[in-house]
PDB file of C-alpha atoms and ligand atoms in Angstrom:
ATOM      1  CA  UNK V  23     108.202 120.221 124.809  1.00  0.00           C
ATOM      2  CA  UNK V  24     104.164 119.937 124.795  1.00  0.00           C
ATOM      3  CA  UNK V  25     102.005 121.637 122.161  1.00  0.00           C
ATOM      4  CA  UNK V  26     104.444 121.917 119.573  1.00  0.00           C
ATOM      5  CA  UNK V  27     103.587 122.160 116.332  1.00  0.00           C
ATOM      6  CA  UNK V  28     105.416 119.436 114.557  1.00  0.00           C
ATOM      7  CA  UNK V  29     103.757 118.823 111.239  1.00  0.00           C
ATOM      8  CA  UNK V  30     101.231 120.566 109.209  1.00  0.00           C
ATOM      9  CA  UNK V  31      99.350 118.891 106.205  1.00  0.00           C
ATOM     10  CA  UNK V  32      96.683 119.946 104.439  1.00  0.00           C
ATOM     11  CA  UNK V  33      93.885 118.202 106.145  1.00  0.00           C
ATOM     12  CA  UNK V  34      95.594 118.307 109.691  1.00  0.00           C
ATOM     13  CA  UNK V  35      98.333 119.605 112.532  1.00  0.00           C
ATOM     14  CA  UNK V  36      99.921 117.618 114.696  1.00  0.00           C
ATOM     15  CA  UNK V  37     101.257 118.661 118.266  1.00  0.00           C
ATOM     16  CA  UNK V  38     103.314 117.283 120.824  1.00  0.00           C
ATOM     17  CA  UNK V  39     101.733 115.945 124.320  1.00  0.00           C
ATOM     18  CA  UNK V  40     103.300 116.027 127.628  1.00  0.00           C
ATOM     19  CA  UNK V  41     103.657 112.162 127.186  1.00  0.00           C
ATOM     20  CA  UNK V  42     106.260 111.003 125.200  1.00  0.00           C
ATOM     21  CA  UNK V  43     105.100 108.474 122.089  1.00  0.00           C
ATOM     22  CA  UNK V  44     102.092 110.064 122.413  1.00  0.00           C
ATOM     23  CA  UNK V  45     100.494 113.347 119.628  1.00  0.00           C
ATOM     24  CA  UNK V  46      97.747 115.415 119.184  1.00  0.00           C
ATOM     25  CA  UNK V  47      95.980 115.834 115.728  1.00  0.00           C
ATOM     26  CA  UNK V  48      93.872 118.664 115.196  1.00  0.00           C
ATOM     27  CA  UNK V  49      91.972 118.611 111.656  1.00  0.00           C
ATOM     28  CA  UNK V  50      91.419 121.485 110.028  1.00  0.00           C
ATOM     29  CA  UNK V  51      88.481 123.244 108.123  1.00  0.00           C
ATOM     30  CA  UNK V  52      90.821 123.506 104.826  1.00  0.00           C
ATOM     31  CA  UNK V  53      89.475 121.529 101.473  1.00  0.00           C
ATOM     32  CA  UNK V  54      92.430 120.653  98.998  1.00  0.00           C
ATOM     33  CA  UNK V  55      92.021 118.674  95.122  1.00  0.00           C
ATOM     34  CA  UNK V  56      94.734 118.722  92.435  1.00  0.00           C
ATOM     35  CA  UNK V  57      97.298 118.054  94.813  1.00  0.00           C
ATOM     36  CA  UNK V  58      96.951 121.078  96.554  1.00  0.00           C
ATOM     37  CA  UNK V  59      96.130 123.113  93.772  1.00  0.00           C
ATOM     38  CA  UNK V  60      92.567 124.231  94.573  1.00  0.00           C
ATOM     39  CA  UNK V  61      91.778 125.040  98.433  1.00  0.00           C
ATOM     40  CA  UNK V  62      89.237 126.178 100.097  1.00  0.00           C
ATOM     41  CA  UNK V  63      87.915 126.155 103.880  1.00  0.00           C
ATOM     42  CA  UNK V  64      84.652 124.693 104.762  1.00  0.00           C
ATOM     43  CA  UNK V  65      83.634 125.564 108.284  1.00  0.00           C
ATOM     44  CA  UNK V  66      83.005 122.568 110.460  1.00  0.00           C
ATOM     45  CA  UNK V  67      84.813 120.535 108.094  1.00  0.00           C
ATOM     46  CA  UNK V  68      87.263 119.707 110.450  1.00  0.00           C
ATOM     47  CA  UNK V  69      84.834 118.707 113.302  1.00  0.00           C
ATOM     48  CA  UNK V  70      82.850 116.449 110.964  1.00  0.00           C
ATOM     49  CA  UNK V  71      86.616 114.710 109.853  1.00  0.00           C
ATOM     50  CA  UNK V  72      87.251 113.957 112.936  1.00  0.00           C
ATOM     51  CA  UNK V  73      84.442 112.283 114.391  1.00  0.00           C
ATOM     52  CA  UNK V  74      83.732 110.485 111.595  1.00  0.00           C
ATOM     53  CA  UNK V  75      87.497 109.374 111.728  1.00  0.00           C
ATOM     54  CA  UNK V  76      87.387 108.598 115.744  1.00  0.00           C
ATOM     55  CA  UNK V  77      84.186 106.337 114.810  1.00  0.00           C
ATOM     56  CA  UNK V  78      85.487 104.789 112.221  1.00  0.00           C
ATOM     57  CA  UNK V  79      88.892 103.973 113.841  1.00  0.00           C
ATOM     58  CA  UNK V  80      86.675 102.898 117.008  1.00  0.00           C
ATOM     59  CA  UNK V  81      85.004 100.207 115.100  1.00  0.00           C
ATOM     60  CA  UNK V  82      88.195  98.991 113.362  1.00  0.00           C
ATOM     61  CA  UNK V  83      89.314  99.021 116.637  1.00  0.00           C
ATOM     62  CA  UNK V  84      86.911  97.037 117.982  1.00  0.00           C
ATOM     63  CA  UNK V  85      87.153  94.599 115.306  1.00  0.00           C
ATOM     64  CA  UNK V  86      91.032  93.488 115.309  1.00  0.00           C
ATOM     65  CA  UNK V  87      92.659  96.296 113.426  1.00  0.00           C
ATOM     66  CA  UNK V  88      95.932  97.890 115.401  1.00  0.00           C
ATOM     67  CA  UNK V  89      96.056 101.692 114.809  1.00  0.00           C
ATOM     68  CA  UNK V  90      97.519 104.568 115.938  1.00  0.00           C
ATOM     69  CA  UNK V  91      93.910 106.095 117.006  1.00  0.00           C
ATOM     70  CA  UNK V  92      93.983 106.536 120.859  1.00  0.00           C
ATOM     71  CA  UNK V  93      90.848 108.552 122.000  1.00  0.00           C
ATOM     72  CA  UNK V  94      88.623 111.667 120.687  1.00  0.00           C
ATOM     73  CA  UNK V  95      89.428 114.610 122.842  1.00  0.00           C
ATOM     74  CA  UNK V  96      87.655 117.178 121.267  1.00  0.00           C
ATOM     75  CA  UNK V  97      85.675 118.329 118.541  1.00  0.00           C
ATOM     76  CA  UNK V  98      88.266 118.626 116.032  1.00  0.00           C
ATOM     77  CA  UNK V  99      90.903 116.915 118.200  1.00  0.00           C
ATOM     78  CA  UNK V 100      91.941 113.851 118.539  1.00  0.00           C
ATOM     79  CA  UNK V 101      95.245 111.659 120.783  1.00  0.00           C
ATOM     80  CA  UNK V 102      97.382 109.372 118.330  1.00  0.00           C
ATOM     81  CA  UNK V 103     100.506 107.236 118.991  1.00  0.00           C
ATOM     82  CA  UNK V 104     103.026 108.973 116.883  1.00  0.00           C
ATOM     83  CA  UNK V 105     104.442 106.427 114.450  1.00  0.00           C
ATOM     84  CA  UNK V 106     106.939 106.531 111.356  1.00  0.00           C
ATOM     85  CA  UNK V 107     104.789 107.128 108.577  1.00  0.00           C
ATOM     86  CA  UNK V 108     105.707 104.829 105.091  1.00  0.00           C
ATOM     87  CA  UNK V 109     105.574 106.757 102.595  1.00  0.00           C
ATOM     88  CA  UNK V 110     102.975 104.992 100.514  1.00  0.00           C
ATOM     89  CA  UNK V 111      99.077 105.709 100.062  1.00  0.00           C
ATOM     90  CA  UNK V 112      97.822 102.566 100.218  1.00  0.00           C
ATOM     91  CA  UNK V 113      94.176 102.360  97.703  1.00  0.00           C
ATOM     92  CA  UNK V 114      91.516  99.997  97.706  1.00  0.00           C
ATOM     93  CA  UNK V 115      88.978  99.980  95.078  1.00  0.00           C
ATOM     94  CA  UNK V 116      85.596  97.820  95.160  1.00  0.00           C
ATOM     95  CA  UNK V 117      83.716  99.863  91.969  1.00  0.00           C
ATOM     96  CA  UNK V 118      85.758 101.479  89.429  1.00  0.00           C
ATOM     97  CA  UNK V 119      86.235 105.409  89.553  1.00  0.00           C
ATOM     98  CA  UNK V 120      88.278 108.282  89.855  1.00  0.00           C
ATOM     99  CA  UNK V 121      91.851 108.281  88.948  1.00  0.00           C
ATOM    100  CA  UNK V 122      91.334 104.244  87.636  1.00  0.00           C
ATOM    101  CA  UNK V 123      88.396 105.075  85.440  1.00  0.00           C
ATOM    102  CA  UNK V 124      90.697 107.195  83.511  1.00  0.00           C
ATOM    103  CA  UNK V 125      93.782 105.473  83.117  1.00  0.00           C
ATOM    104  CA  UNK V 126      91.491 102.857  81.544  1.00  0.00           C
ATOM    105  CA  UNK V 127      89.246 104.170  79.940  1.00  0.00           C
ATOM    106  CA  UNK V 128      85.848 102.970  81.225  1.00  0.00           C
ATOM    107  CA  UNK V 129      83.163 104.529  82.881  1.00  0.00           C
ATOM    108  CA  UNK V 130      83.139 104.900  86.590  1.00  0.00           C
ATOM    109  CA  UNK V 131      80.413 102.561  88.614  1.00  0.00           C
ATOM    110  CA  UNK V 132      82.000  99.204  86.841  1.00  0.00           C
ATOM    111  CA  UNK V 133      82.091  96.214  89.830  1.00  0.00           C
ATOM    112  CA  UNK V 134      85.528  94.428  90.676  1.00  0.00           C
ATOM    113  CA  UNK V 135      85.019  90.711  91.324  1.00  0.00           C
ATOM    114  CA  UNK V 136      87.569  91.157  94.051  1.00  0.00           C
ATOM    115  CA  UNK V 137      88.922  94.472  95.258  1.00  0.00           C
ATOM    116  CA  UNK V 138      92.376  95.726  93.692  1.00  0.00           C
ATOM    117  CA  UNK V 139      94.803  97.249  96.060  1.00  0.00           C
ATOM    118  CA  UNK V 140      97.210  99.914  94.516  1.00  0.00           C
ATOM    119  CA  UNK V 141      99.998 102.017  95.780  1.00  0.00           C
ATOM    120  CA  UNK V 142     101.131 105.580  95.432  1.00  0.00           C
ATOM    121  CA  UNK V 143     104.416 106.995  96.389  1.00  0.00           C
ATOM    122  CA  UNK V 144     103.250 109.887  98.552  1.00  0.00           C
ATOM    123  CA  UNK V 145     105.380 113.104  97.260  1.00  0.00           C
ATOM    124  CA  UNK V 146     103.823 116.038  96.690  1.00  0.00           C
ATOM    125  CA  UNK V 147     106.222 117.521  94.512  1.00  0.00           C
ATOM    126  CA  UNK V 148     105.495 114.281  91.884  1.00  0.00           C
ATOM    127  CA  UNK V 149     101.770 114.726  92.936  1.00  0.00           C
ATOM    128  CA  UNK V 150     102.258 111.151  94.388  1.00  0.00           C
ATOM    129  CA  UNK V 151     102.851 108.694  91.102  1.00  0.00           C
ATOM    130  CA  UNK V 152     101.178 105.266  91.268  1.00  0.00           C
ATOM    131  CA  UNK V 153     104.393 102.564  91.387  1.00  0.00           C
ATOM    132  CA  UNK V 154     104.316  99.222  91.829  1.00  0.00           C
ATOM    133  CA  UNK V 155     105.674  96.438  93.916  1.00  0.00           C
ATOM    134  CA  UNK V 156     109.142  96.091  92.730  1.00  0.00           C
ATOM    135  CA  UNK V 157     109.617 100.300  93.151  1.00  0.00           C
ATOM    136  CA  UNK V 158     107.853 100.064  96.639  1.00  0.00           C
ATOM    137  CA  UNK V 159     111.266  98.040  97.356  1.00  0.00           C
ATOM    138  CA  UNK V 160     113.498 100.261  95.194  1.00  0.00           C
ATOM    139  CA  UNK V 161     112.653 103.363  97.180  1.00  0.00           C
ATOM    140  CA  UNK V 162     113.210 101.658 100.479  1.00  0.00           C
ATOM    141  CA  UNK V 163     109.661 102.374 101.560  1.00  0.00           C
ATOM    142  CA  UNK V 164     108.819  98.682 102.821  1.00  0.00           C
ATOM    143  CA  UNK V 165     110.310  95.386 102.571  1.00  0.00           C
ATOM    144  CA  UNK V 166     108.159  92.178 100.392  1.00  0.00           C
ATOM    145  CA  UNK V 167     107.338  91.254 103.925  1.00  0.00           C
ATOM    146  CA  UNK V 168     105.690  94.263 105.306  1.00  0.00           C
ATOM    147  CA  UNK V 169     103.881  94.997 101.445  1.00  0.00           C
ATOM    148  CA  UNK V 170     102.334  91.905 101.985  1.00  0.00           C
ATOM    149  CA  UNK V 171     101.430  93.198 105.645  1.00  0.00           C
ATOM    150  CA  UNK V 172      99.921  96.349 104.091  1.00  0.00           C
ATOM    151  CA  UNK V 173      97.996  94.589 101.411  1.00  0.00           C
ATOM    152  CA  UNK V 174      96.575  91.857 103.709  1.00  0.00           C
ATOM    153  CA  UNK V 175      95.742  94.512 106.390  1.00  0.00           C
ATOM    154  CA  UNK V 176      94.319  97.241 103.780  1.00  0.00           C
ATOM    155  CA  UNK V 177      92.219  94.478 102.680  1.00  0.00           C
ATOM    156  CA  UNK V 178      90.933  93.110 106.273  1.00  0.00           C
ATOM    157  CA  UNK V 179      90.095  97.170 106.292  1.00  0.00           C
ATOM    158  CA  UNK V 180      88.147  96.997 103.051  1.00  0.00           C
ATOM    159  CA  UNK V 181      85.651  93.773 104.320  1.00  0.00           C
ATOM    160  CA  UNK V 182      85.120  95.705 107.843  1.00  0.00           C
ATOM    161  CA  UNK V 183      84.462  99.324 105.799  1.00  0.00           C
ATOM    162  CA  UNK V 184      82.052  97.347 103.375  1.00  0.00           C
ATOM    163  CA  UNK V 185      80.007  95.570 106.310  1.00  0.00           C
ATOM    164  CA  UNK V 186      79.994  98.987 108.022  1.00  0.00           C
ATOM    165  CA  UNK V 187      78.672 100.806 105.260  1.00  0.00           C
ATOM    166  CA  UNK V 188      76.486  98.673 103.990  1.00  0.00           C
ATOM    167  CA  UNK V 189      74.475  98.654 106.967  1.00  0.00           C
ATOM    168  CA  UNK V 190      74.068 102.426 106.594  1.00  0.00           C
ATOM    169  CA  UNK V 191      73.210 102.170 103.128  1.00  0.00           C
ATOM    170  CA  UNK V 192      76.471 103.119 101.423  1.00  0.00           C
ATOM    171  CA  UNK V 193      78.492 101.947  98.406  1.00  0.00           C
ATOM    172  CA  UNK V 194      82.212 101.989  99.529  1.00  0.00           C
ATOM    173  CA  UNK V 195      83.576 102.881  96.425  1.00  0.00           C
ATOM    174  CA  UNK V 196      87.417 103.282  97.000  1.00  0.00           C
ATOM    175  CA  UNK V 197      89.598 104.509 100.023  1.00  0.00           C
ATOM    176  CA  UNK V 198      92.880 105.373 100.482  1.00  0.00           C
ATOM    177  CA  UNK V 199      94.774 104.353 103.835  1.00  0.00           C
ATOM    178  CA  UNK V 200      98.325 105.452 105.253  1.00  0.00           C
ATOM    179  CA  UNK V 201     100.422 103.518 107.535  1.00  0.00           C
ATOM    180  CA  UNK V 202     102.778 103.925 109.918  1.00  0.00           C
ATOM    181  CA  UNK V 203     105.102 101.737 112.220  1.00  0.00           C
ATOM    182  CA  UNK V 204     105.251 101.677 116.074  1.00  0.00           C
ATOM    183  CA  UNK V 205     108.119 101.930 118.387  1.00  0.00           C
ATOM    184  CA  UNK V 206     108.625  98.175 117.710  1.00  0.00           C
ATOM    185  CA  UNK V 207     108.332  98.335 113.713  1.00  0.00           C
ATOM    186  CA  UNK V 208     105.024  96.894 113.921  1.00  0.00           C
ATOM    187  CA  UNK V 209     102.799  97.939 110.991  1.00  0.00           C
ATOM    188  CA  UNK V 210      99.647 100.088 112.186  1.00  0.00           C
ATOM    189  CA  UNK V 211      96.953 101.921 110.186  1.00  0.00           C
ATOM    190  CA  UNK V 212      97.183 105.724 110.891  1.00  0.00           C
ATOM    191  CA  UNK V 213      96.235 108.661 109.470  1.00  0.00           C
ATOM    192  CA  UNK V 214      92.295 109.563 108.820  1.00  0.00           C
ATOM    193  CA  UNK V 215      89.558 107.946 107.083  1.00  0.00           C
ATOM    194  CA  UNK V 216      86.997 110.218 106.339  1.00  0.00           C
ATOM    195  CA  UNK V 217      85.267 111.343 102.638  1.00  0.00           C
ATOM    196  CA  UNK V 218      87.913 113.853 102.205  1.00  0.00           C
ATOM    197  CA  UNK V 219      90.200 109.925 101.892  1.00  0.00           C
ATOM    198  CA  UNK V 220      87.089 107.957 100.476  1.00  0.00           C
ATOM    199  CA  UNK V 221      84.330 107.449  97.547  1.00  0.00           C
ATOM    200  CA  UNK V 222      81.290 106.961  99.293  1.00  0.00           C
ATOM    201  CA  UNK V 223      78.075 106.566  96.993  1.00  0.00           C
ATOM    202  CA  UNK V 224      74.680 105.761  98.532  1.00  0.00           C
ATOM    203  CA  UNK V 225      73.374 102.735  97.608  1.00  0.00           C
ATOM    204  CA  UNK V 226      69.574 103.529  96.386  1.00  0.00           C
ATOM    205  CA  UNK V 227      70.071 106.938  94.773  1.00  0.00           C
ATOM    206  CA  UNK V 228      74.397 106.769  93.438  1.00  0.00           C
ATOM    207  CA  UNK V 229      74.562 110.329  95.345  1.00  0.00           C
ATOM    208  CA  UNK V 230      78.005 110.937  96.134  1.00  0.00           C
ATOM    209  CA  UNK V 231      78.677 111.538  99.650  1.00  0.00           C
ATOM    210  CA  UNK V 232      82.130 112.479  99.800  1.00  0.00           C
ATOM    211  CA  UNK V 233      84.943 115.246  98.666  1.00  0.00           C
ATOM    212  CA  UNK V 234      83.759 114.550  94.920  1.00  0.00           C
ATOM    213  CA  UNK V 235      81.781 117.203  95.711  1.00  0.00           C
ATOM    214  CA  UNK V 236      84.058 119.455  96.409  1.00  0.00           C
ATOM    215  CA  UNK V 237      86.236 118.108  93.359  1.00  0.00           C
ATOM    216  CA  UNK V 238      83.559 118.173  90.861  1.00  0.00           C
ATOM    217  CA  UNK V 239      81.930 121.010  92.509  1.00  0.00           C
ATOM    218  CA  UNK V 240      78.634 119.043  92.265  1.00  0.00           C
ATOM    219  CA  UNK V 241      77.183 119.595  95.934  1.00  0.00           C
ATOM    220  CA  UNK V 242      77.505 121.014  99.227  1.00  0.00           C
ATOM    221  CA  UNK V 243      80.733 119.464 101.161  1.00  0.00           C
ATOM    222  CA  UNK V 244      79.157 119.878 104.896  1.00  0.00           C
ATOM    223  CA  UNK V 245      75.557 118.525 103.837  1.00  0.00           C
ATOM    224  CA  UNK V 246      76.638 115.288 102.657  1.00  0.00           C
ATOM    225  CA  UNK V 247      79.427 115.062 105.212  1.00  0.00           C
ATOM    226  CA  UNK V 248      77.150 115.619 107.987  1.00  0.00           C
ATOM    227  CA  UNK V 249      74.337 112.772 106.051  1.00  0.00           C
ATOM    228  CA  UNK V 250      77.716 110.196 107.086  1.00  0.00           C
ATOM    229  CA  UNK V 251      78.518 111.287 109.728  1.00  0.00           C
ATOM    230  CA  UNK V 252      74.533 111.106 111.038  1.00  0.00           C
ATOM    231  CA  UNK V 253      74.462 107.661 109.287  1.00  0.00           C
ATOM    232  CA  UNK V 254      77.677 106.408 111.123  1.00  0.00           C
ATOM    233  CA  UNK V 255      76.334 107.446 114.496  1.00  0.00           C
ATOM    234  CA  UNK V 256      73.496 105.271 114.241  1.00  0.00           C
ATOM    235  CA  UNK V 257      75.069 102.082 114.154  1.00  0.00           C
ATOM    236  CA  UNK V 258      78.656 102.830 116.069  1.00  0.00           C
ATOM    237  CA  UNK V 259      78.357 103.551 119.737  1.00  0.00           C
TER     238      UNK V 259
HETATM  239  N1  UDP R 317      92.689 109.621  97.760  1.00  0.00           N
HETATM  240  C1  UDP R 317      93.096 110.331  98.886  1.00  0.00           C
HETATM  241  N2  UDP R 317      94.195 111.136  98.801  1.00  0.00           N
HETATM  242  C2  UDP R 317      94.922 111.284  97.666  1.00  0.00           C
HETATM  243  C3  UDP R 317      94.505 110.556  96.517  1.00  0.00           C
HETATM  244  C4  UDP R 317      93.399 109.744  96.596  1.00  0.00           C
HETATM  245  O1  UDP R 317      92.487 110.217  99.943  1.00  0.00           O
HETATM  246  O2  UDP R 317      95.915 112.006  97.668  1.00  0.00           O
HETATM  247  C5  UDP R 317      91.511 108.745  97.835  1.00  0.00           C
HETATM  248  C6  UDP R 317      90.338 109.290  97.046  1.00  0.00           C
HETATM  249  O3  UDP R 317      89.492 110.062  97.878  1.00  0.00           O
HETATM  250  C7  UDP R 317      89.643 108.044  96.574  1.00  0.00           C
HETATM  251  C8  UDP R 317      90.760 107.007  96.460  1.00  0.00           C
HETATM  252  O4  UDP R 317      91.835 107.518  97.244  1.00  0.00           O
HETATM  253  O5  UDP R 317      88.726 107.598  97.552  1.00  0.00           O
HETATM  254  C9  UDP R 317      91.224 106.766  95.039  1.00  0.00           C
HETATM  255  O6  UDP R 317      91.557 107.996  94.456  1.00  0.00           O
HETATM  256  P1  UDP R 317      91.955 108.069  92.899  1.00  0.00           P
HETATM  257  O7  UDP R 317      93.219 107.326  92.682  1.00  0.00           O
HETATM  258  O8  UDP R 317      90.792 107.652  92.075  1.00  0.00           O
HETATM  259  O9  UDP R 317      92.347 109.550  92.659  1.00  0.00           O
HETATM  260  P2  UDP R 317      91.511 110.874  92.457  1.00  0.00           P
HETATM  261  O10 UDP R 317      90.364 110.575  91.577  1.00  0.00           O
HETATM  262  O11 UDP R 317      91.121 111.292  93.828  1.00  0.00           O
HETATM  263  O12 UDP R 317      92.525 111.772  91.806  1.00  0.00           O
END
């Protein structure tokens, strides 16, 4: 059946098409932080998510990276192949901060010679624990094989984000990615990439342009969503 509602997240719904293989995300206006625990709606939130998602999916697109990303169809819509999601947040991080910063101890805005790639088992009801390598396997989440696919790919991500940024003068501080496999178990990026799923600082002034500002209720969400968003635009067609 078309236009069911099949999932709901907290960012996002996803619907059933008349093709088969073949969903519909639509991203919502809501804001989450503490897992959840704090929400609040932003309007046009979703809108901005989504184009800045179809752009930057676009461009990875254009450059070599399979996805699940199939076309824009509307403001705050977008067509995706449906995939098996792994249950793993995948994190790369270029310039220490957030969650990192703490567990060590050191102030956030430190440099990483080369980026380190983490992973999170994503489970709401553990607010999704950082594991390693050896309990990626454990919980049957991915084989050594494919977490070398997901590192290699996260960080063939990370070196297109960082040229694309750059170029619109913006510090890609850390992202998280989620993937997904295809009908043939083929490993695909899916999911969003937006600053509600990045640190994005920009590079003359620090100013954070993404959900820290909802987190650290330091800013206006839309404002500096719309300042990538305008940014992005100018360089991807
Ligand atoms: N992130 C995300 N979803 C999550 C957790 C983290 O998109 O559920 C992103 C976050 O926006 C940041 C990066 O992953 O760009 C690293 O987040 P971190 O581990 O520092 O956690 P946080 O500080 O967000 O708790």
């Amino acid at each position: 059946m078309a236009n069911e509602l099949i999932y709901e997240g907290k960012a996002k719904e996803l619907f059933t098409t008349e093709k088969e293989g073949v969903l519909r995300a639509k991203y919502k206006d809501d804001a989450t932080a503490l897992n959840g625990g704090r929400k609040e709606v932003f309007a046009g939130k979703g809108k901005r998510n989504n184009t800045i998602t179809s752009l930057i999916f676009r461009y990875l697109k254009a450059h070599g990276i399979p996805s699940h990303f199939i076309e824009q169809i509307s403001e705050t819509e977008q067509l995706i192949r449906k995939v098996e999601i792994i249950p793993l947040e995948v994190v790369v991080r270029n310039v220490l901060a957030g969650s990192l910063a703490k567990r060590l101890g050191r102030p956030e805005g430190e440099k990483m010679d080369t980026p380190i790639v983490e992973f999170y088992f994503k489970n709401d009801a553990l607010d999704d624990p950082f594991i390693n390598d050896d309990h990626v396997v454990f919980l049957g989440a991915c084989d050594r094989k494919e977490i070398e696919t997901l590192k290699a790919l996260a960080l063939n991500v990370n070196e297109k984000l960082q040229e694309l940024f750059s170029e619109i003068g913006i510090t890609l501080v850390d992202f998280k990615l989620e993937f997904g496999r295809d009908e043939t178990g083929a490993i695909i990026l899916a999911d969003e990439i937006s600053p509600d799923t990045c640190r994005l600082w920009d590079k003359e002034t620090k100013e954070k342009l993404d959900k820290d500002v909802f987190r650290r209720n330091i800013g206006n969400l839309i404002t500096v969503y719309d300042e990538v968003l305008n940014r992005l635009m100018e360089v991807v067609k």
